[in-house]
XYZ file of C-alpha atoms in Angstrom:
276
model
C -3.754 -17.524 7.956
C -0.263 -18.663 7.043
C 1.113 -20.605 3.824
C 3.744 -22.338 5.110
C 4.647 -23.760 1.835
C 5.112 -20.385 0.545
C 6.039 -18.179 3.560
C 2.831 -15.790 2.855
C 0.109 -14.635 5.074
C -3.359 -13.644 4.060
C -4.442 -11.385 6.678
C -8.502 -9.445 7.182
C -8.215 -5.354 7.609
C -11.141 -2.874 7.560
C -12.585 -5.493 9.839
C -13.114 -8.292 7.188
C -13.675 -6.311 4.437
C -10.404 -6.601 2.730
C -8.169 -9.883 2.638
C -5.023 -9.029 1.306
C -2.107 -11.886 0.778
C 1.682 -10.358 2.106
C 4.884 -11.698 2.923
C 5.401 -13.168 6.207
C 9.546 -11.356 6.326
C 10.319 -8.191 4.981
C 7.935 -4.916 4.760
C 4.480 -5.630 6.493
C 1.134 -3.532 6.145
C -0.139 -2.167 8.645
C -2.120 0.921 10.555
C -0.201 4.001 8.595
C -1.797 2.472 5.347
C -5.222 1.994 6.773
C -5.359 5.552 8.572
C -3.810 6.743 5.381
C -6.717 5.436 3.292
C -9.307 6.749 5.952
C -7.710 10.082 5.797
C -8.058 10.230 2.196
C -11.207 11.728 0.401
C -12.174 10.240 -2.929
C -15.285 10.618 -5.446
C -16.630 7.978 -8.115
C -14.965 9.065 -11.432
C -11.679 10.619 -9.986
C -8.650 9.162 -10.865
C -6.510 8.102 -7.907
C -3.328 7.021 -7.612
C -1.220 5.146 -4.556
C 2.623 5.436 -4.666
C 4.512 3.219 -3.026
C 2.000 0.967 -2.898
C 3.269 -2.569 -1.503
C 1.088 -4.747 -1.667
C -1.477 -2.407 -2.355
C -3.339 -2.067 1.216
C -4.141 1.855 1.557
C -4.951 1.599 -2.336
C -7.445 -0.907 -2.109
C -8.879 -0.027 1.405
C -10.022 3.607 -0.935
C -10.974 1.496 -3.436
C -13.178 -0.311 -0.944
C -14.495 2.262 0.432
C -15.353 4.552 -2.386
C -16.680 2.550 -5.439
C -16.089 3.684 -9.476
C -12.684 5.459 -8.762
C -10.194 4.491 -11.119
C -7.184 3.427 -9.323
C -3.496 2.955 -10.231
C -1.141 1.419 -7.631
C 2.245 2.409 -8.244
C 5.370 0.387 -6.770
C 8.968 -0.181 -7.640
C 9.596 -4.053 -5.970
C 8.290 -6.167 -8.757
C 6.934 -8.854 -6.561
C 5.129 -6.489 -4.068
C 3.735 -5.218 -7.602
C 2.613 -8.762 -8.305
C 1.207 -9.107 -4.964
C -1.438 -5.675 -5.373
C -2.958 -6.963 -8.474
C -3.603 -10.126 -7.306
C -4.900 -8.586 -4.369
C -7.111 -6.029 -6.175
C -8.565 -8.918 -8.053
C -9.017 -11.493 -5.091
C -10.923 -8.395 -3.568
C -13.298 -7.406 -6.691
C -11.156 -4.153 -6.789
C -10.652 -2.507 -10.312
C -6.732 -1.668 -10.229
C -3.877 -1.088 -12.616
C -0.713 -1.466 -11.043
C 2.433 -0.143 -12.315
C 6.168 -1.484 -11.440
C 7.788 1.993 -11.617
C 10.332 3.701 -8.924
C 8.259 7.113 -7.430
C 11.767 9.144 -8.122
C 12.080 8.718 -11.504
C 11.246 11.261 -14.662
C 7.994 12.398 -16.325
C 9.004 10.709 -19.922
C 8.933 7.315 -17.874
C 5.656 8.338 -15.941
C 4.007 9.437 -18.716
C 5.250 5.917 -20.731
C 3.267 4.392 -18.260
C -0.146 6.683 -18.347
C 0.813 9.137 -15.854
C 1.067 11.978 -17.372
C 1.663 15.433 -16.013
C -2.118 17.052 -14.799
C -3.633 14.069 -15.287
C -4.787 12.533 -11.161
C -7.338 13.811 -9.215
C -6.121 12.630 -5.728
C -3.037 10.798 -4.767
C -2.195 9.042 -1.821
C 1.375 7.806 -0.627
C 3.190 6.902 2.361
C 7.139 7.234 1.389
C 9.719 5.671 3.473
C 10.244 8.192 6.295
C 12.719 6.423 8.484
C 15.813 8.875 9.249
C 18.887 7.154 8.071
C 21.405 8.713 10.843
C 19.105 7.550 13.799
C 17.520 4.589 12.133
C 19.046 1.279 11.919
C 18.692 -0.138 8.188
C 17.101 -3.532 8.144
C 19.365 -6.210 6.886
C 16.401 -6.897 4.329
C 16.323 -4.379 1.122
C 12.571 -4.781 0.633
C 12.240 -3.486 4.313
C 14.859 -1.344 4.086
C 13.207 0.324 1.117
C 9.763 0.350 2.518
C 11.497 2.036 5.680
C 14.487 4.279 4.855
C 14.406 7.486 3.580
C 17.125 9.677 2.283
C 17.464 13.172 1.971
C 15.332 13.619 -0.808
C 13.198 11.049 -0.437
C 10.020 13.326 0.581
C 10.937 16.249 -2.142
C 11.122 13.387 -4.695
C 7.854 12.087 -3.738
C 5.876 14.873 -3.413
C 7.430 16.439 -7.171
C 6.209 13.260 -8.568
C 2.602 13.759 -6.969
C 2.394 17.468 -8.151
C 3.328 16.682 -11.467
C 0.689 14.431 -12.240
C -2.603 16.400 -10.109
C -4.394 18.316 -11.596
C -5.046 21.977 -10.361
C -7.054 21.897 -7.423
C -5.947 17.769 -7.210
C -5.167 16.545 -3.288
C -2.403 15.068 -1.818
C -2.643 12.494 1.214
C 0.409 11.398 3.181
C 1.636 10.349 6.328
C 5.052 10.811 7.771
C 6.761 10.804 11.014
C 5.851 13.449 13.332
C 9.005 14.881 14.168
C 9.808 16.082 10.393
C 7.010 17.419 10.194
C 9.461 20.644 8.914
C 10.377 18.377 6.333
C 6.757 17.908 5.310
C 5.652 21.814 5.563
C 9.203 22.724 2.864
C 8.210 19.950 0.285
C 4.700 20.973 0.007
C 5.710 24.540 -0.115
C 6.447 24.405 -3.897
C 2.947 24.269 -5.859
C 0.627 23.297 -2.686
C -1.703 25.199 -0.503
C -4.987 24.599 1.680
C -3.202 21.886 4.059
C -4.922 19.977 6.367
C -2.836 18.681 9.699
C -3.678 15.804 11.421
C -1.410 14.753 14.715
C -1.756 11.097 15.587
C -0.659 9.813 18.931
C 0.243 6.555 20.343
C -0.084 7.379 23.707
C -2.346 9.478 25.723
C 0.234 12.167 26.787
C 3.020 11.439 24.777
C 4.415 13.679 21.682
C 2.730 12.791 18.155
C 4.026 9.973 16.297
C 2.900 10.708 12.833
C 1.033 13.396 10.931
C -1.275 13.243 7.846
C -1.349 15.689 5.892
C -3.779 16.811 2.701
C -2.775 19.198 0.597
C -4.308 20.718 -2.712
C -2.522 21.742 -5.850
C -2.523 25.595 -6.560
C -4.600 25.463 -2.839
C -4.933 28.811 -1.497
C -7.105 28.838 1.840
C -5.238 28.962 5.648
C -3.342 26.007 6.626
C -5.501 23.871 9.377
C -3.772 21.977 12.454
C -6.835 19.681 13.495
C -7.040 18.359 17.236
C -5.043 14.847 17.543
C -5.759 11.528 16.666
C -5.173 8.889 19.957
C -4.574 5.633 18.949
C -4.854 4.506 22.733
C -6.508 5.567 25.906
C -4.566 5.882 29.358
C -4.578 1.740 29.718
C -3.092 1.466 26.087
C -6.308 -0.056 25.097
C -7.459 1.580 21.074
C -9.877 4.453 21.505
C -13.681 3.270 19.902
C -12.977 6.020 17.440
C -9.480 4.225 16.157
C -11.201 1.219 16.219
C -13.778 1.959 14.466
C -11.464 3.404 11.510
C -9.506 0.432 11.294
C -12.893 -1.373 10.735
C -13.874 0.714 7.513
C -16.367 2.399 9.805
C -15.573 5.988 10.151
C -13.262 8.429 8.335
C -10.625 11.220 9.667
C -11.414 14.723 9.371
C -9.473 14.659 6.296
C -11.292 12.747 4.179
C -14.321 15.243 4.546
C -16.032 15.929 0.979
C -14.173 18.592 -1.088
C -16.302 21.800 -0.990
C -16.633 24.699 -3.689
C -13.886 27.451 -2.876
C -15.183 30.999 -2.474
C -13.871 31.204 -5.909
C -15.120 28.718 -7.470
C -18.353 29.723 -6.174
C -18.119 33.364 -7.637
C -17.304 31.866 -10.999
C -20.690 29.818 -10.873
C -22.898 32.400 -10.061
C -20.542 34.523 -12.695
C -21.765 32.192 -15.759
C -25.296 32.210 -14.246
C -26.165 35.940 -14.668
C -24.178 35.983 -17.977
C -26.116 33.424 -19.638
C -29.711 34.648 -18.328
C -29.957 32.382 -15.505
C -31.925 33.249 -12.249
């Protein structure tokens, strides 16, 4: 549905579910946040936090989806800001959001709540655009959404460790061919990654990955077989489809389980306090 008065849309994802309000120029949502969200595992009670969040779609599609988590959507354009919380409250959605750029320093994140080992899961999708084979839109919104630069991802993912807690996840998607990048960012205080390939085209090279990864993780990284969006015909798989309608989750978003460790520790405090 369009506003022409106002030059917005309101547009339906996760089938109807969600209805969120956007501008018609400039940085539109679109699959990466939904598959991002899908890809994402959550509990009631954890504390969750989006950055970068626009308007707030692969925030709110969690918050849909998983009910009591207590979710902060964190973006630096003002007006996209002002756009998520009235989203989250057109939807029913509890949300704080918080106008604050990603690459900034801990005094200012913890000024605004987040404070270091704080989050239980975080979920972002930076701007992963390469700046010396990628055009820059004439519009800065887009071309912040869009563009990243050199130390766009290492930024990013600082600001996510900083504020998990040990054994917190990670989320993200970004492009498939830096997928180097992705592997050398996550290799300072992250472990137990998850790999998910997603395709646009039967037979053609990966356009994206999603990746989870766990603070302090320690268990083998795992490359999972490929998402498809289409089939042969171009026509979306059931499977994406289905995704895209808030009815089935990616491999990713599979519920945490106990490490070995963890599981040592239990039965541990058992026998020492006269448990069976």
């Amino acid at each position: 549905m369009i506003d022409v008065v106002t030059d917005f849309t309101e547009d339906a994802f996760l089938g109807g579910q969600l209805r969120l309000r956007q501008k018609r120029s400039g940085h539109r949502a679109g699959h990466d946040a939904i598959l991002l969200a899908a890809a994402t595992e959550a509990r009631a009670g954890d504390r969750v936090v989006d950055l970068g969040a626009g308007i707030g779609t692969a925030g709110l599609a969690l918050g849909r989806r998983v009910a009591g988590i207590g979710l902060s959507l964190v973006e630096i354009d003002p007006e996209l800001a002002e756009l998520a919380r009235a989203n989250a409250a057109a939807n029913g959605i509890a949300a704080e959001t918080i106008v604050l750029d990603v690459t900034t320093d801990a005094q200012a994140f913890a000024a605004n709540g987040l404070v270091p080992d704080s989050v239980d899961v975080v979920l972002m999708n930076p701007p992963f655009n390469d700046p010396a084979r990628h055009r820059g839109s004439p519009d800065q919104a887009r071309r912040t959404a869009h563009v990243a630069s050199e130390e766009t991802l290492n930024a990013w993912v600082h600001a996510a460790r900083r504020i998990l807690r040990s054994d917190g996840a990670l989320t993200l998607i970004w492009r498939a061919d830096g997928i180097a990048e992705v592997l050398t960012a996550l290799s300072r205080g992250f472990g137990s990654l998850s790999i998910l390939p997603v395709h646009g085209e039967a037979g053609r090279p990966a356009i994206r990955v999603l990746v989870r990864a766990v603070k302090g993780g320690r268990a083998p990284t795992r490359l999972l077989p490929g998402l498809m969006l289409n089939d042969e015909s171009g026509v979306p798989k059931n499977q994406v489809t289905e995704i895209l309608e808030g009815r089935a989750l990616l491999p990713l978003a599979e519920p945490r389980r106990l490490t070995a460790e963890a599981i040592l520790t239990a039965a541990l405090a058992g026998s020492s306090d006269g448990s069976p």
